[in-house]
Short mmCIF file of N, CA and C in Angstrom, two decimals:
data_model
loop_
_atom_site.label_atom_id
_atom_site.label_comp_id
_atom_site.label_asym_id
_atom_site.label_seq_id
_atom_site.Cartn_x
_atom_site.Cartn_y
_atom_site.Cartn_z
N UNK H 1 -111.78 72.75 -3.93
CA UNK H 1 -112.47 71.80 -4.77
C UNK H 1 -111.93 70.31 -4.38
N UNK H 2 -112.89 69.42 -4.24
CA UNK H 2 -112.57 68.10 -3.75
C UNK H 2 -112.00 67.33 -4.95
N UNK H 3 -111.11 66.32 -4.74
CA UNK H 3 -110.64 65.56 -5.87
C UNK H 3 -111.67 64.62 -6.45
N UNK H 4 -111.51 64.36 -7.70
CA UNK H 4 -112.61 63.57 -8.34
C UNK H 4 -112.23 61.97 -7.98
N UNK H 5 -113.06 61.35 -7.45
CA UNK H 5 -112.91 59.86 -7.02
C UNK H 5 -113.51 58.95 -8.03
N UNK H 6 -112.96 57.79 -8.07
CA UNK H 6 -113.50 56.76 -8.88
C UNK H 6 -114.59 56.15 -8.24
N UNK H 7 -115.75 55.88 -8.96
CA UNK H 7 -117.02 55.22 -8.44
C UNK H 7 -117.19 53.87 -9.20
N UNK H 8 -117.91 53.02 -8.50
CA UNK H 8 -118.28 51.70 -9.11
C UNK H 8 -119.15 51.94 -10.26
N UNK H 9 -119.13 51.05 -11.34
CA UNK H 9 -120.15 51.19 -12.39
C UNK H 9 -120.39 49.78 -12.85
N UNK H 10 -121.50 49.53 -13.60
CA UNK H 10 -121.83 48.29 -14.17
C UNK H 10 -122.63 48.74 -15.46
N UNK H 11 -122.16 48.40 -16.62
CA UNK H 11 -122.95 48.65 -17.78
C UNK H 11 -123.21 47.27 -18.57
N UNK H 12 -124.27 47.12 -19.26
CA UNK H 12 -124.66 46.00 -20.00
C UNK H 12 -124.74 46.49 -21.33
N UNK H 13 -124.05 45.65 -22.32
CA UNK H 13 -123.97 46.05 -23.73
C UNK H 13 -123.89 44.82 -24.54
N UNK H 14 -123.96 44.91 -25.75
CA UNK H 14 -123.69 43.82 -26.78
C UNK H 14 -122.31 43.67 -26.81
N UNK H 15 -121.79 42.42 -27.16
CA UNK H 15 -120.35 42.19 -27.03
C UNK H 15 -119.56 43.06 -28.16
N UNK H 16 -118.62 43.80 -27.57
CA UNK H 16 -117.79 44.81 -28.35
C UNK H 16 -116.51 44.98 -27.48
N UNK H 17 -115.58 45.74 -28.04
CA UNK H 17 -114.32 46.07 -27.24
C UNK H 17 -114.67 47.15 -26.19
N UNK H 18 -114.33 46.87 -24.99
CA UNK H 18 -114.45 47.90 -23.90
C UNK H 18 -113.21 47.94 -23.27
N UNK H 19 -112.65 49.29 -23.13
CA UNK H 19 -111.20 49.44 -22.66
C UNK H 19 -111.18 50.55 -21.72
N UNK H 20 -110.15 50.58 -20.78
CA UNK H 20 -109.81 51.57 -19.94
C UNK H 20 -109.61 52.83 -20.70
N UNK H 21 -110.08 53.95 -20.22
CA UNK H 21 -110.01 55.23 -20.90
C UNK H 21 -111.13 55.50 -21.81
N UNK H 22 -112.04 54.57 -21.93
CA UNK H 22 -113.26 54.86 -22.73
C UNK H 22 -114.25 55.77 -22.09
N UNK H 23 -114.89 56.52 -22.93
CA UNK H 23 -116.01 57.51 -22.27
C UNK H 23 -117.35 56.71 -22.32
N UNK H 24 -118.01 56.69 -21.24
CA UNK H 24 -119.30 56.10 -21.22
C UNK H 24 -120.39 57.11 -20.46
N UNK H 25 -121.62 56.85 -20.83
CA UNK H 25 -122.76 57.47 -20.17
C UNK H 25 -123.06 56.85 -18.89
N UNK H 26 -122.99 57.72 -17.75
CA UNK H 26 -123.12 56.94 -16.51
C UNK H 26 -123.85 58.04 -15.65
N UNK H 27 -124.98 57.56 -15.01
CA UNK H 27 -125.81 58.40 -14.11
C UNK H 27 -125.97 59.77 -14.53
N UNK H 28 -126.51 60.01 -15.76
CA UNK H 28 -126.80 61.21 -16.45
C UNK H 28 -125.55 62.18 -16.57
N UNK H 29 -124.44 61.68 -16.61
CA UNK H 29 -123.19 62.42 -17.06
C UNK H 29 -122.36 61.45 -17.73
N UNK H 30 -121.19 62.10 -18.23
CA UNK H 30 -120.18 61.26 -18.81
C UNK H 30 -119.07 60.93 -17.86
N UNK H 31 -118.53 59.83 -18.10
CA UNK H 31 -117.46 59.20 -17.26
C UNK H 31 -116.53 58.44 -18.04
N UNK H 32 -115.32 58.45 -17.47
CA UNK H 32 -114.22 57.60 -18.23
C UNK H 32 -113.78 56.38 -17.33
N UNK H 33 -113.77 55.12 -18.05
CA UNK H 33 -113.55 54.06 -17.35
C UNK H 33 -112.09 54.10 -16.80
N UNK H 34 -111.80 53.79 -15.50
CA UNK H 34 -110.37 53.80 -14.95
C UNK H 34 -109.99 52.38 -14.64
N UNK H 35 -110.90 51.47 -14.40
CA UNK H 35 -110.44 50.14 -14.03
C UNK H 35 -111.55 49.13 -14.43
N UNK H 36 -111.35 48.03 -15.08
CA UNK H 36 -112.24 46.91 -15.49
C UNK H 36 -111.97 45.85 -14.53
N UNK H 37 -112.87 45.47 -13.60
CA UNK H 37 -112.63 44.44 -12.77
C UNK H 37 -113.21 43.06 -13.02
N UNK H 38 -114.41 43.09 -13.83
CA UNK H 38 -115.01 41.77 -14.25
C UNK H 38 -115.85 41.95 -15.37
N UNK H 39 -115.91 40.84 -16.24
CA UNK H 39 -116.75 40.83 -17.41
C UNK H 39 -117.63 39.64 -17.17
N UNK H 40 -119.01 39.72 -17.10
CA UNK H 40 -119.94 38.73 -17.07
C UNK H 40 -120.60 38.46 -18.31
N UNK H 41 -120.83 37.15 -18.81
CA UNK H 41 -121.47 36.82 -19.88
C UNK H 41 -122.97 36.48 -19.65
N UNK H 42 -123.77 37.35 -20.27
CA UNK H 42 -125.43 37.23 -19.94
C UNK H 42 -126.15 36.56 -21.01
N UNK H 43 -127.23 36.00 -20.89
CA UNK H 43 -128.13 35.48 -21.92
C UNK H 43 -128.41 36.52 -23.01
N UNK H 44 -128.64 36.03 -24.03
CA UNK H 44 -128.99 37.01 -25.31
C UNK H 44 -127.89 37.63 -25.84
N UNK H 45 -126.66 37.16 -25.66
CA UNK H 45 -125.48 37.78 -26.32
C UNK H 45 -125.21 39.14 -25.79
N UNK H 46 -125.47 39.31 -24.52
CA UNK H 46 -125.06 40.61 -23.93
C UNK H 46 -123.91 40.36 -22.85
N UNK H 47 -123.11 41.33 -22.55
CA UNK H 47 -122.07 41.25 -21.58
C UNK H 47 -122.34 42.44 -20.46
N UNK H 48 -121.87 42.18 -19.38
CA UNK H 48 -121.82 43.12 -18.17
C UNK H 48 -120.52 43.55 -17.85
N UNK H 49 -120.11 44.67 -17.85
CA UNK H 49 -118.70 45.14 -17.63
C UNK H 49 -118.82 45.84 -16.27
N UNK H 50 -117.91 45.37 -15.15
CA UNK H 50 -117.98 45.85 -13.79
C UNK H 50 -116.69 46.55 -13.64
N UNK H 51 -116.62 47.65 -12.99
CA UNK H 51 -115.27 48.30 -12.72
C UNK H 51 -115.42 49.75 -11.97
N UNK H 52 -114.56 50.56 -12.24
CA UNK H 52 -114.55 51.86 -11.73
C UNK H 52 -114.48 52.96 -12.87
N UNK H 53 -115.04 54.25 -12.59
CA UNK H 53 -115.17 55.25 -13.54
C UNK H 53 -114.87 56.56 -12.76
N UNK H 54 -114.51 57.55 -13.46
CA UNK H 54 -114.42 58.93 -12.93
C UNK H 54 -115.28 59.74 -13.99
N UNK H 55 -115.86 60.84 -13.32
CA UNK H 55 -116.59 61.68 -14.00
C UNK H 55 -115.77 62.60 -14.75
N UNK H 56 -116.15 62.81 -16.06
CA UNK H 56 -115.43 63.70 -16.99
C UNK H 56 -115.91 65.06 -16.91
N UNK H 57 -115.19 65.98 -16.51
CA UNK H 57 -115.53 67.49 -16.35
C UNK H 57 -115.39 68.20 -17.65
N UNK H 58 -116.40 68.98 -17.87
CA UNK H 58 -116.42 69.60 -19.22
C UNK H 58 -115.28 70.67 -19.32
#
């Protein structure tokens, strides 16, 4: 079995607390945030969170 690698992600959401270890829906599966690299403030009170995540195995 190959090791699970972190993959890049970008989510757009309304401002709220986003933290490492949080579970997110990513590419039709669940993933856990491992690293947050950047947060961008977008028009319309949205934020984009960019970082790395790993797939959560059932």
